Coordinates of C-alpha atoms in Angstrom, one line a residue:
Chain A
X1 CA 23.0 -32.2 11.6
X2 CA 23.1 -28.8 10.2
X3 CA 19.9 -26.9 10.4
X4 CA 21.3 -23.6 9.4
X5 CA 20.1 -21.3 6.7
X6 CA 23.0 -21.0 4.3
X7 CA 21.9 -17.5 3.5
X8 CA 23.0 -16.1 6.8
X9 CA 26.0 -18.3 7.5
X10 CA 29.6 -17.2 6.8
X11 CA 31.3 -18.4 3.6
X12 CA 32.2 -21.8 5.0
X13 CA 33.3 -23.4 1.8
X14 CA 35.1 -21.6 -0.9
X15 CA 33.4 -21.3 -4.3
X16 CA 32.7 -24.8 -5.5
X17 CA 35.2 -26.0 -8.2
X18 CA 33.4 -26.7 -11.5
X19 CA 33.7 -30.5 -11.3
X20 CA 33.0 -30.8 -7.6
X21 CA 29.9 -32.5 -6.2
X22 CA 28.7 -29.3 -4.7
X23 CA 28.9 -27.7 -8.2
X24 CA 27.0 -30.6 -9.7
X25 CA 24.5 -30.7 -6.9
X26 CA 23.8 -26.9 -7.2
X27 CA 23.7 -27.2 -11.0
X28 CA 21.1 -30.0 -10.7
X29 CA 19.0 -28.0 -8.2
X30 CA 19.1 -25.0 -10.5
X31 CA 18.1 -27.1 -13.5
X32 CA 15.3 -28.7 -11.5
X33 CA 14.0 -25.3 -10.5
X34 CA 14.2 -24.0 -14.1
X35 CA 12.5 -27.1 -15.5
X36 CA 9.8 -27.0 -12.8
X37 CA 8.9 -23.4 -13.7
X38 CA 8.9 -24.3 -17.4
X39 CA 6.7 -27.4 -16.8
X40 CA 4.2 -25.5 -14.7
X41 CA 3.9 -22.8 -17.4
X42 CA 3.7 -25.1 -20.4
X43 CA 2.3 -28.5 -19.5
X44 CA -1.3 -27.4 -19.9
X45 CA -0.9 -25.4 -23.2
X46 CA 1.1 -28.4 -24.6
X47 CA -1.7 -30.7 -23.7
X48 CA -4.1 -28.3 -25.3
X49 CA -1.9 -28.2 -28.4
X50 CA -2.2 -32.0 -28.7
X51 CA -6.0 -31.8 -28.1
X52 CA -6.2 -29.2 -30.9
X53 CA -4.5 -31.7 -33.2
X54 CA -7.4 -34.0 -32.5
X55 CA -6.2 -36.2 -29.7
X56 CA -8.6 -37.1 -26.8
X57 CA -7.8 -35.6 -23.4
X58 CA -6.2 -38.6 -21.8
X59 CA -3.9 -39.4 -24.8
X60 CA -2.9 -35.8 -25.1
X61 CA -2.0 -35.6 -21.4
X62 CA 0.1 -38.8 -21.6
X63 CA 1.9 -37.6 -24.7
X64 CA 2.6 -34.2 -23.2
X65 CA 4.0 -35.9 -20.1
X66 CA 6.3 -38.1 -22.2
X67 CA 7.6 -35.1 -24.1
X68 CA 8.2 -33.2 -20.9
X69 CA 10.1 -36.2 -19.4
X70 CA 12.3 -36.3 -22.5
X71 CA 12.8 -32.5 -22.1
X72 CA 13.9 -33.0 -18.5
X73 CA 16.4 -35.7 -19.5
X74 CA 17.9 -33.4 -22.2
X75 CA 17.5 -30.2 -20.3
X76 CA 21.1 -29.2 -20.3
X77 CA 21.3 -29.4 -24.0
X78 CA 18.1 -27.7 -24.9
X79 CA 18.5 -24.0 -25.7
X80 CA 14.9 -23.1 -26.7
X81 CA 12.7 -25.4 -24.5
X82 CA 9.3 -24.1 -25.7
X83 CA 10.0 -24.7 -29.4
X84 CA 11.7 -28.0 -28.4
X85 CA 8.7 -29.5 -26.6
X86 CA 6.2 -28.4 -29.3
X87 CA 8.4 -29.9 -32.0
X88 CA 8.8 -33.1 -30.1
X89 CA 5.0 -33.3 -29.5
X90 CA 4.5 -32.7 -33.2
X91 CA 6.8 -35.6 -34.1
X92 CA 5.1 -37.8 -31.6
X93 CA 1.8 -37.0 -33.3
X94 CA 3.2 -37.9 -36.7
X95 CA 4.4 -41.3 -35.3
X96 CA 1.0 -41.9 -33.8
X97 CA -0.8 -41.1 -37.0
X98 CA 1.6 -43.3 -38.9
X99 CA 0.7 -46.2 -36.6
X100 CA -3.1 -45.9 -37.0
X101 CA -3.2 -49.0 -39.2
X102 CA -1.9 -51.1 -36.3
X103 CA -4.5 -52.6 -33.9
X104 CA -6.2 -49.9 -31.9
X105 CA -4.9 -49.5 -28.4
X106 CA -7.2 -50.1 -25.5
X107 CA -8.9 -46.8 -24.6
X108 CA -6.8 -45.4 -21.8
X109 CA -8.4 -45.2 -18.4
X110 CA -8.7 -41.7 -16.9
X111 CA -5.4 -41.3 -15.1
X112 CA -5.2 -40.9 -11.4
X113 CA -3.2 -37.7 -12.0
X114 CA -6.3 -35.9 -13.3
X115 CA -8.1 -34.0 -10.6
X116 CA -11.6 -34.5 -11.9
X117 CA -11.5 -37.4 -14.5
X118 CA -15.4 -37.4 -14.7
X119 CA -15.4 -33.8 -15.9
X120 CA -13.4 -34.6 -19.0
X121 CA -16.0 -36.2 -21.1
X122 CA -18.5 -33.5 -20.2
X123 CA -16.0 -30.9 -21.1
X124 CA -15.1 -32.5 -24.5
X125 CA -18.7 -32.5 -25.4
X126 CA -19.1 -28.8 -24.6
X127 CA -15.9 -27.7 -26.3
X128 CA -17.5 -26.9 -29.7
X129 CA -14.2 -26.0 -31.5
X130 CA -13.1 -29.6 -31.3
X131 CA -15.4 -31.0 -34.0
X132 CA -14.2 -28.3 -36.4
X133 CA -10.5 -28.9 -35.6
X134 CA -11.0 -32.7 -36.0
X135 CA -12.6 -32.1 -39.4
X136 CA -9.8 -30.0 -40.8
X137 CA -7.2 -31.5 -43.2
X138 CA -4.0 -32.2 -41.3
X139 CA -1.9 -29.3 -42.6
X140 CA -4.6 -26.8 -41.7
X141 CA -5.2 -28.3 -38.3
X142 CA -1.4 -28.2 -37.7
X143 CA -1.1 -24.6 -38.7
X144 CA -4.1 -23.6 -36.5
X145 CA -2.9 -25.6 -33.5
X146 CA 0.6 -24.0 -33.6
X147 CA -0.9 -20.6 -34.0
X148 CA -3.2 -21.0 -31.0
X149 CA -0.1 -22.1 -29.1
X150 CA 1.4 -18.7 -29.7
X151 CA 3.7 -19.3 -32.7
X152 CA 4.0 -17.1 -35.7
X153 CA 3.8 -18.4 -39.3
X154 CA 7.6 -17.9 -39.6
X155 CA 8.2 -19.9 -36.3
X156 CA 5.9 -22.6 -37.5
X157 CA 7.5 -22.8 -40.9
X158 CA 10.9 -23.1 -39.2
X159 CA 9.8 -25.8 -36.8
X160 CA 8.0 -27.9 -39.3
X161 CA 10.6 -27.4 -42.1
X162 CA 8.0 -25.8 -44.5
X163 CA 7.7 -22.6 -46.5
X164 CA 6.1 -19.7 -44.6
X165 CA 3.8 -19.0 -47.5
X166 CA 2.4 -22.5 -47.2
X167 CA 1.8 -22.1 -43.5
X168 CA 0.0 -18.8 -44.1
X169 CA -2.1 -20.4 -46.8
X170 CA -3.1 -23.3 -44.6
X171 CA -3.9 -20.9 -41.7
X172 CA -6.1 -18.8 -44.0
X173 CA -8.0 -21.9 -45.1
X174 CA -8.4 -23.1 -41.6
X175 CA -9.9 -19.7 -40.6
X176 CA -12.3 -19.8 -43.5
X177 CA -13.4 -23.3 -42.5
X178 CA -14.0 -22.0 -39.0
X179 CA -16.0 -19.0 -40.3
X180 CA -18.0 -21.3 -42.5
X181 CA -18.6 -23.6 -39.5
X182 CA -19.8 -20.7 -37.4
X183 CA -22.1 -19.5 -40.2
X184 CA -23.6 -22.9 -40.6
X185 CA -24.1 -23.3 -36.9
X186 CA -25.9 -19.9 -36.7
X187 CA -28.2 -20.9 -39.6
X188 CA -29.0 -24.1 -37.8
X189 CA -30.0 -22.2 -34.7
Chain B
X1 CA -11.0 3.1 -38.2
X2 CA -12.1 0.0 -40.0
X3 CA -15.0 -1.9 -38.5
X4 CA -14.1 -5.7 -38.4
X5 CA -17.2 -6.7 -36.5
X6 CA -18.8 -8.4 -39.5
X7 CA -15.6 -9.8 -41.0
X8 CA -16.1 -13.6 -40.9
X9 CA -12.4 -14.3 -40.6
X10 CA -12.2 -11.9 -37.7
X11 CA -15.2 -13.5 -36.0
X12 CA -13.6 -16.9 -36.5
X13 CA -10.4 -15.7 -35.0
X14 CA -12.2 -14.4 -32.0
X15 CA -14.2 -17.6 -31.6
X16 CA -11.0 -19.7 -31.8
X17 CA -9.2 -17.6 -29.3
X18 CA -12.1 -17.8 -26.9
X19 CA -12.3 -21.5 -27.3
X20 CA -8.6 -21.8 -26.7
X21 CA -9.0 -19.8 -23.4
X22 CA -11.9 -22.0 -22.4
X23 CA -9.7 -25.0 -23.1
X24 CA -6.9 -23.6 -20.9
X25 CA -9.3 -22.8 -18.1
X26 CA -10.7 -26.3 -18.2
X27 CA -7.2 -27.8 -18.2
X28 CA -6.4 -25.8 -15.1
X29 CA -9.4 -27.4 -13.3
X30 CA -8.9 -31.0 -14.2
X31 CA -5.1 -31.3 -14.5
X32 CA -2.8 -32.1 -11.5
X33 CA 0.4 -30.6 -12.8
X34 CA 2.3 -30.7 -9.5
X35 CA 1.9 -34.5 -9.2
X36 CA 3.0 -35.0 -12.8
X37 CA 6.0 -32.7 -12.3
X38 CA 7.0 -34.6 -9.2
X39 CA 6.7 -37.9 -11.1
X40 CA 9.2 -36.7 -13.7
X41 CA 11.7 -35.3 -11.1
X42 CA 11.7 -38.4 -8.9
X43 CA 11.7 -40.9 -11.7
X44 CA 14.7 -39.2 -13.4
X45 CA 16.7 -38.9 -10.1
X46 CA 16.0 -42.6 -9.4
X47 CA 17.2 -43.6 -12.9
X48 CA 20.4 -41.6 -12.5
X49 CA 21.1 -43.3 -9.2
X50 CA 20.4 -46.8 -10.3
X51 CA 22.2 -46.5 -13.6
X52 CA 25.5 -45.9 -11.8
X53 CA 24.8 -48.2 -8.9
X54 CA 26.1 -51.4 -10.4
X55 CA 29.5 -49.8 -11.2
X56 CA 30.2 -49.0 -7.6
X57 CA 28.3 -51.4 -5.4
X58 CA 30.3 -54.5 -4.5
X59 CA 27.6 -56.8 -3.3
X60 CA 29.8 -59.8 -2.7
X61 CA 32.3 -57.8 -0.6
X62 CA 29.4 -56.4 1.4
X63 CA 28.0 -59.8 2.0
X64 CA 31.4 -61.2 2.9
X65 CA 31.9 -58.3 5.4
X66 CA 28.6 -59.0 7.1
X67 CA 29.1 -62.7 7.4
X68 CA 32.7 -62.4 8.6
X69 CA 31.8 -60.4 11.7
X70 CA 28.6 -59.5 13.4
X71 CA 30.5 -56.7 15.2
X72 CA 31.6 -55.0 12.0
X73 CA 29.9 -51.8 11.1
X74 CA 27.5 -52.3 8.2
X75 CA 29.6 -52.7 5.1
X76 CA 27.7 -51.0 2.3
X77 CA 30.4 -50.6 -0.3
X78 CA 33.7 -52.2 -1.2
X79 CA 35.4 -53.5 1.9
X80 CA 39.0 -52.7 1.0
X81 CA 39.9 -49.0 1.2
X82 CA 40.6 -47.1 -1.9
X83 CA 44.0 -45.5 -2.1
X84 CA 42.4 -42.0 -1.9
X85 CA 39.7 -40.5 0.1
X86 CA 36.1 -41.5 -0.7
X87 CA 34.2 -39.0 -2.9
X88 CA 30.8 -37.7 -1.8
X89 CA 29.4 -37.9 -5.3
X90 CA 30.2 -41.7 -5.3
X91 CA 28.5 -42.1 -1.9
X92 CA 25.4 -40.1 -3.0
X93 CA 25.0 -42.1 -6.2
X94 CA 25.4 -45.4 -4.4
X95 CA 23.5 -45.2 -1.2
X96 CA 19.7 -45.8 -1.2
X97 CA 17.5 -43.4 0.8
X98 CA 17.3 -46.0 3.5
X99 CA 21.1 -46.3 3.7
X100 CA 21.4 -42.5 3.9
X101 CA 18.9 -42.4 6.7
X102 CA 20.9 -45.2 8.5
X103 CA 24.2 -43.3 7.9
X104 CA 22.9 -40.1 9.4
X105 CA 21.8 -42.1 12.5
X106 CA 25.1 -43.8 13.0
X107 CA 26.3 -42.6 16.5
X108 CA 29.8 -41.5 15.3
X109 CA 28.4 -39.6 12.3
X110 CA 25.7 -38.1 14.5
X111 CA 28.2 -36.9 17.1
X112 CA 30.6 -35.4 14.6
X113 CA 27.7 -33.7 12.7
X114 CA 26.4 -32.3 16.0
X115 CA 29.8 -30.9 16.8
X116 CA 30.1 -29.3 13.4
X117 CA 26.6 -27.8 13.8
X118 CA 27.4 -26.4 17.2
X119 CA 30.7 -24.9 16.1
X120 CA 29.1 -23.3 13.1
X121 CA 26.8 -21.6 15.5
X122 CA 29.9 -20.5 17.4
X123 CA 31.6 -19.2 14.3
X124 CA 28.5 -17.1 13.5
X125 CA 28.8 -15.6 16.9
X126 CA 32.5 -14.8 16.2
X127 CA 31.5 -13.1 13.0
X128 CA 28.8 -10.9 14.5
X129 CA 29.5 -7.4 15.9
X130 CA 29.5 -7.9 19.6
X131 CA 28.1 -4.7 21.1
X132 CA 29.6 -1.2 21.5
X133 CA 32.1 -1.8 24.2
X134 CA 35.4 -2.9 22.5
X135 CA 36.8 -4.4 25.7
X136 CA 33.7 -6.6 26.3
X137 CA 33.6 -7.5 22.6
X138 CA 37.2 -8.6 22.6
X139 CA 36.7 -10.7 25.8
X140 CA 33.6 -12.3 24.3
X141 CA 35.5 -13.2 21.1
X142 CA 38.5 -14.4 23.0
X143 CA 36.5 -16.7 25.3
X144 CA 34.5 -18.1 22.4
X145 CA 37.7 -18.6 20.4
X146 CA 39.4 -20.4 23.2
X147 CA 36.4 -22.6 23.9
X148 CA 36.2 -23.6 20.2
X149 CA 39.9 -24.4 20.0
X150 CA 39.9 -26.2 23.4
X151 CA 36.9 -28.4 22.6
X152 CA 38.2 -29.3 19.2
X153 CA 41.6 -30.2 20.6
X154 CA 40.0 -32.3 23.4
X155 CA 37.7 -34.1 20.9
X156 CA 40.6 -34.9 18.6
X157 CA 42.8 -36.2 21.4
X158 CA 40.1 -38.5 22.7
X159 CA 39.3 -39.6 19.2
X160 CA 42.9 -40.5 18.6
X161 CA 43.1 -42.4 21.8
X162 CA 40.0 -44.4 21.2
X163 CA 40.9 -45.2 17.6
X164 CA 44.3 -46.4 18.6
X165 CA 42.8 -48.6 21.3
X166 CA 40.6 -50.2 18.7
X167 CA 43.6 -50.7 16.4
X168 CA 45.6 -52.1 19.3
X169 CA 42.9 -54.6 20.2
X170 CA 42.6 -55.7 16.6
X171 CA 46.4 -56.0 16.1
X172 CA 46.6 -58.1 19.3
X173 CA 43.8 -60.4 18.4
X174 CA 45.3 -60.9 14.9
X175 CA 48.9 -61.4 15.6
X176 CA 49.8 -61.0 19.3
X177 CA 52.3 -58.4 18.1
X178 CA 53.8 -57.1 21.4
X179 CA 55.8 -54.4 19.8
X180 CA 52.9 -53.0 17.9
X181 CA 50.7 -53.2 20.9
X182 CA 53.1 -51.3 23.1
X183 CA 53.6 -48.8 20.4
X184 CA 49.9 -48.2 20.1
X185 CA 49.4 -48.1 23.9
X186 CA 52.1 -45.4 24.2
X187 CA 50.6 -43.4 21.4
X188 CA 47.1 -43.6 22.9
X189 CA 48.5 -42.6 26.3
X190 CA 50.2 -39.6 24.8
X191 CA 46.8 -38.5 23.2
X192 CA 45.1 -38.9 26.5
X193 CA 47.7 -36.8 28.3
X194 CA 47.2 -34.0 25.7
X195 CA 43.5 -34.2 26.3
X196 CA 44.0 -34.0 30.1
X197 CA 46.3 -31.0 29.8
X198 CA 44.0 -29.2 27.5
X199 CA 41.1 -29.7 29.9
X200 CA 43.1 -28.6 33.0
X201 CA 41.4 -25.7 34.7
X202 CA 42.9 -22.3 34.1
X203 CA 42.8 -21.5 30.5
X204 CA 45.8 -19.7 29.1
X205 CA 48.2 -21.6 31.3
X206 CA 48.4 -24.6 29.1
X207 CA 51.6 -26.6 29.7
X208 CA 52.8 -25.7 26.2
X209 CA 56.1 -27.5 26.3
X210 CA 54.5 -30.7 27.6
X211 CA 52.0 -30.8 24.9
X212 CA 54.4 -30.0 22.1
X213 CA 56.6 -32.8 23.3
X214 CA 53.7 -35.2 23.6
X215 CA 52.5 -34.4 20.1
X216 CA 56.0 -34.9 18.6
X217 CA 56.3 -38.2 20.4
X218 CA 52.8 -39.2 19.2
X219 CA 53.7 -38.5 15.6
X220 CA 56.9 -40.6 15.8
X221 CA 55.2 -43.4 17.5
X222 CA 52.4 -43.5 15.0
X223 CA 54.9 -43.5 12.1
X224 CA 56.6 -46.6 13.6
X225 CA 53.2 -48.2 14.3
X226 CA 52.0 -47.6 10.8
X227 CA 55.0 -49.2 9.2
X228 CA 54.5 -52.3 11.4
X229 CA 50.7 -52.5 10.9
X230 CA 50.9 -52.0 7.2
X231 CA 51.5 -55.7 6.5
X232 CA 49.2 -56.9 9.2
X233 CA 45.8 -55.7 8.2
X234 CA 44.6 -52.7 6.0
X235 CA 41.9 -51.8 8.6
X236 CA 44.6 -51.4 11.3
X237 CA 46.8 -49.3 9.0
X238 CA 43.8 -47.2 8.1
X239 CA 43.1 -46.6 11.8
X240 CA 46.6 -45.5 12.4
X241 CA 46.5 -43.2 9.3
X242 CA 43.4 -41.7 10.7
X243 CA 45.2 -41.0 14.0
X244 CA 48.1 -39.4 12.1
X245 CA 45.7 -37.1 10.2
X246 CA 44.0 -36.2 13.5
X247 CA 47.3 -35.5 15.1
X248 CA 48.1 -33.0 12.4
X249 CA 44.8 -31.3 13.1
X250 CA 45.4 -31.5 16.8
X251 CA 48.7 -29.6 16.4
X252 CA 46.8 -26.9 14.5
X253 CA 44.1 -26.7 17.1
X254 CA 46.8 -26.6 19.8
X255 CA 48.7 -23.8 18.1
X256 CA 45.4 -21.9 17.7
X257 CA 44.7 -22.3 21.4
X258 CA 48.1 -21.0 22.3
X259 CA 47.7 -18.0 20.0
X260 CA 45.1 -16.8 22.5
X261 CA 42.4 -15.6 20.1
X262 CA 44.1 -12.8 18.1
X263 CA 43.0 -14.1 14.8
X264 CA 39.4 -15.3 14.8
X265 CA 39.3 -15.8 11.0
X266 CA 42.0 -18.3 11.3
X267 CA 40.2 -19.9 14.2
X268 CA 37.0 -20.2 12.2
X269 CA 38.9 -21.7 9.2
X270 CA 40.8 -24.3 11.3
X271 CA 37.9 -25.3 13.6
X272 CA 35.3 -25.6 10.9
X273 CA 37.6 -27.3 8.4
X274 CA 38.6 -29.9 11.0
X275 CA 35.0 -30.5 12.1
X276 CA 34.0 -31.1 8.5
X277 CA 37.0 -33.5 8.1
X278 CA 35.8 -35.3 11.3
X279 CA 32.3 -35.8 9.9
X280 CA 34.0 -37.2 6.7
X281 CA 36.1 -39.5 8.9
X282 CA 33.1 -40.7 10.8
X283 CA 31.2 -41.5 7.5
X284 CA 34.3 -43.4 6.2
X285 CA 34.3 -45.4 9.4
X286 CA 30.6 -46.2 9.2
X287 CA 31.0 -47.4 5.7
X288 CA 34.2 -49.3 6.2
X289 CA 36.0 -47.0 3.8
X290 CA 38.5 -44.3 3.5
X291 CA 37.4 -41.0 5.1
X292 CA 35.0 -39.0 3.0
X293 CA 36.4 -36.0 1.3
X294 CA 33.7 -33.4 1.5
X295 CA 32.8 -29.8 2.3
X296 CA 29.9 -28.5 4.3
X297 CA 27.5 -28.3 1.3
X298 CA 28.2 -31.9 0.2
X299 CA 27.8 -33.2 3.7
X300 CA 24.4 -31.4 3.8
X301 CA 23.5 -33.0 0.4
X302 CA 24.4 -36.4 1.7
X303 CA 23.1 -36.4 5.3
X304 CA 20.3 -33.8 5.4
X305 CA 18.9 -33.1 2.0
X306 CA 15.9 -35.3 1.3
X307 CA 14.0 -32.7 -0.7
X308 CA 13.8 -34.9 -3.9
X309 CA 13.9 -38.3 -2.2
X310 CA 11.4 -41.1 -2.4
X311 CA 11.1 -42.2 1.3
X312 CA 7.8 -44.0 0.7
X313 CA 9.2 -47.5 1.2
X314 CA 11.8 -46.6 3.9
X315 CA 11.4 -48.0 7.4
X316 CA 11.7 -44.8 9.5
X317 CA 10.7 -46.2 12.9
X318 CA 13.0 -44.9 15.6
X319 CA 15.1 -42.8 13.2
X320 CA 15.9 -39.3 14.5
X321 CA 14.7 -37.0 11.7
X322 CA 16.0 -33.8 13.3
X323 CA 17.7 -31.6 10.7
X324 CA 16.2 -33.4 7.7
X325 CA 15.4 -31.0 4.8
X326 CA 12.2 -32.1 3.0
X327 CA 10.0 -30.6 0.3
X328 CA 6.2 -30.6 0.4
X329 CA 6.3 -31.0 -3.4
X330 CA 9.0 -33.5 -4.2
X331 CA 9.7 -35.6 -1.0
X332 CA 7.6 -38.8 -0.9
X333 CA 6.9 -40.1 2.6
X334 CA 5.5 -43.4 3.7
X335 CA 1.7 -43.3 3.4
X336 CA 1.1 -43.3 7.2
X337 CA 3.1 -40.1 7.8
X338 CA 1.0 -37.1 8.8
X339 CA 2.3 -34.3 6.6
X340 CA 0.6 -31.6 8.8
X341 CA 2.2 -33.0 11.9
X342 CA 5.5 -33.1 10.0
X343 CA 5.1 -29.4 9.1
X344 CA 4.3 -28.6 12.8
X345 CA 7.6 -30.0 13.8
X346 CA 9.6 -28.3 11.1
X347 CA 10.8 -24.8 10.3
X348 CA 9.9 -23.5 6.9
X349 CA 12.8 -22.5 4.7
X350 CA 12.5 -19.0 3.3
X351 CA 11.5 -17.7 -0.2
X352 CA 8.4 -19.9 -0.5
X353 CA 10.3 -22.9 -1.7
X354 CA 8.1 -25.4 0.0
X355 CA 11.1 -26.8 1.8
X356 CA 11.0 -27.6 5.5
X357 CA 13.6 -28.5 8.1
X358 CA 12.6 -30.8 10.9
X359 CA 13.6 -29.3 14.2
X360 CA 16.3 -31.2 16.1
X361 CA 15.2 -33.4 19.0
X362 CA 11.5 -33.2 18.1
X363 CA 10.6 -36.0 15.9
X364 CA 10.8 -39.6 15.2
X365 CA 8.4 -41.2 12.8
X366 CA 6.3 -42.6 15.6
X367 CA 5.3 -39.0 16.4
X368 CA 4.3 -38.3 12.9
X369 CA 2.1 -41.2 11.8
X370 CA -1.5 -40.6 11.4
X371 CA -3.5 -42.1 14.3

């Protein structure tokens, strides 16, 4: 069996023809490496994006994983992966909201892929922006979640098929709601 | 400068940004991204493999092959040879991880792979600058060159002889065809004579005319034998075709040997190309198929690369794992394998890829299970 490092070996095989196995193999390896880097960078922010939309941690983690799985399957065709996964996550949320009239699913068990499942509930209780986010009207929540994920109003408008003015207006309202929430909290203290 | 410290919107923005950062920090501490990533990569590779499996795998033919003869090599795919060489992509798609492990452990495949690996090392030596003394450098290259060509020619000759002996036995068992048997005996004897002459002490004094004559006779004999065997059994015809292909390679190796080391680039090309073809032939034989058409990279992908493979349910007892490439991120091992012991018996690939190569001759799975 070959145990050689290809980097220091002579050019044993000529450049792989486009349709050869070697070409396909190397293409897949390259795609795997690209996807892995993308996944590591974006899986947590994507999960956070879904949490900011009002989902609980476990559901958000599962939805983000499904979206990433779809992204991997379509990797060769995707030109802007970040926008693609956030848009796909957004659509998944819409489908989920549309199905709320159906019988409620069993509450998912904390997955074995979470390092500290017991810490989730504790953290959700401490994360005091969540009650505010969950109380916002859906359009405002959406505008805020996309903004916190690093998208501009123009990007958001393009991804959601809305007017930029509307996105800005919803964002403004969401900020005001946040400011009012903070004021009310201070007064309570 | 405007002071925004009391601007409620500004305060809200700051609070939201801090909350977002806290969310990200928390996700980092509770989220096992590497395991989730591995799940996607493995699942998808498995799906791709199984989607195409049914289009290639001929279960009935495989079962028939097993039932027909206990001595037959494991018939994993279709029993009848395809008219063209077998494609590595097809094999990669079709074989399970367990079958790939079995294939790399097949004695013929193992021997051919080892010879390829050894000659690749030799070619590296040919490609390196060999000191400052030009006379010594030339002698070093010439000796190495002759050794590579000689060993290749010997292996091919002996391979031809043993393949023809198998074909002869099968032809005799099937049809008691005296003419074909004599034909194949003569061809096998020619191949053995070439091997003996090549191995005769005193390099550079090869009986050139004898070998050229033998090789021509061998080609003629095989042509006759092939025509006769064609109607007898496809496996016999395939064995003779293999001997013919090897004879073509043997002629090249022989010419190379006689050229006495003046062109080491050509030597490298012929020797390595033939060694790769030999591994492809051994794989074809192990699978009961046409020789595999492959290059060095695809052979590596097929036989050594287990970096994204799920081996968790593969029975690895007694399997020589030397040369296996594995990833600490995406290879799944059986639960009783001690990963740290595996790392201790492996070399780490460069660039922090998390890929390891198990050192040859160091490990079977018994050495690596957790006690």
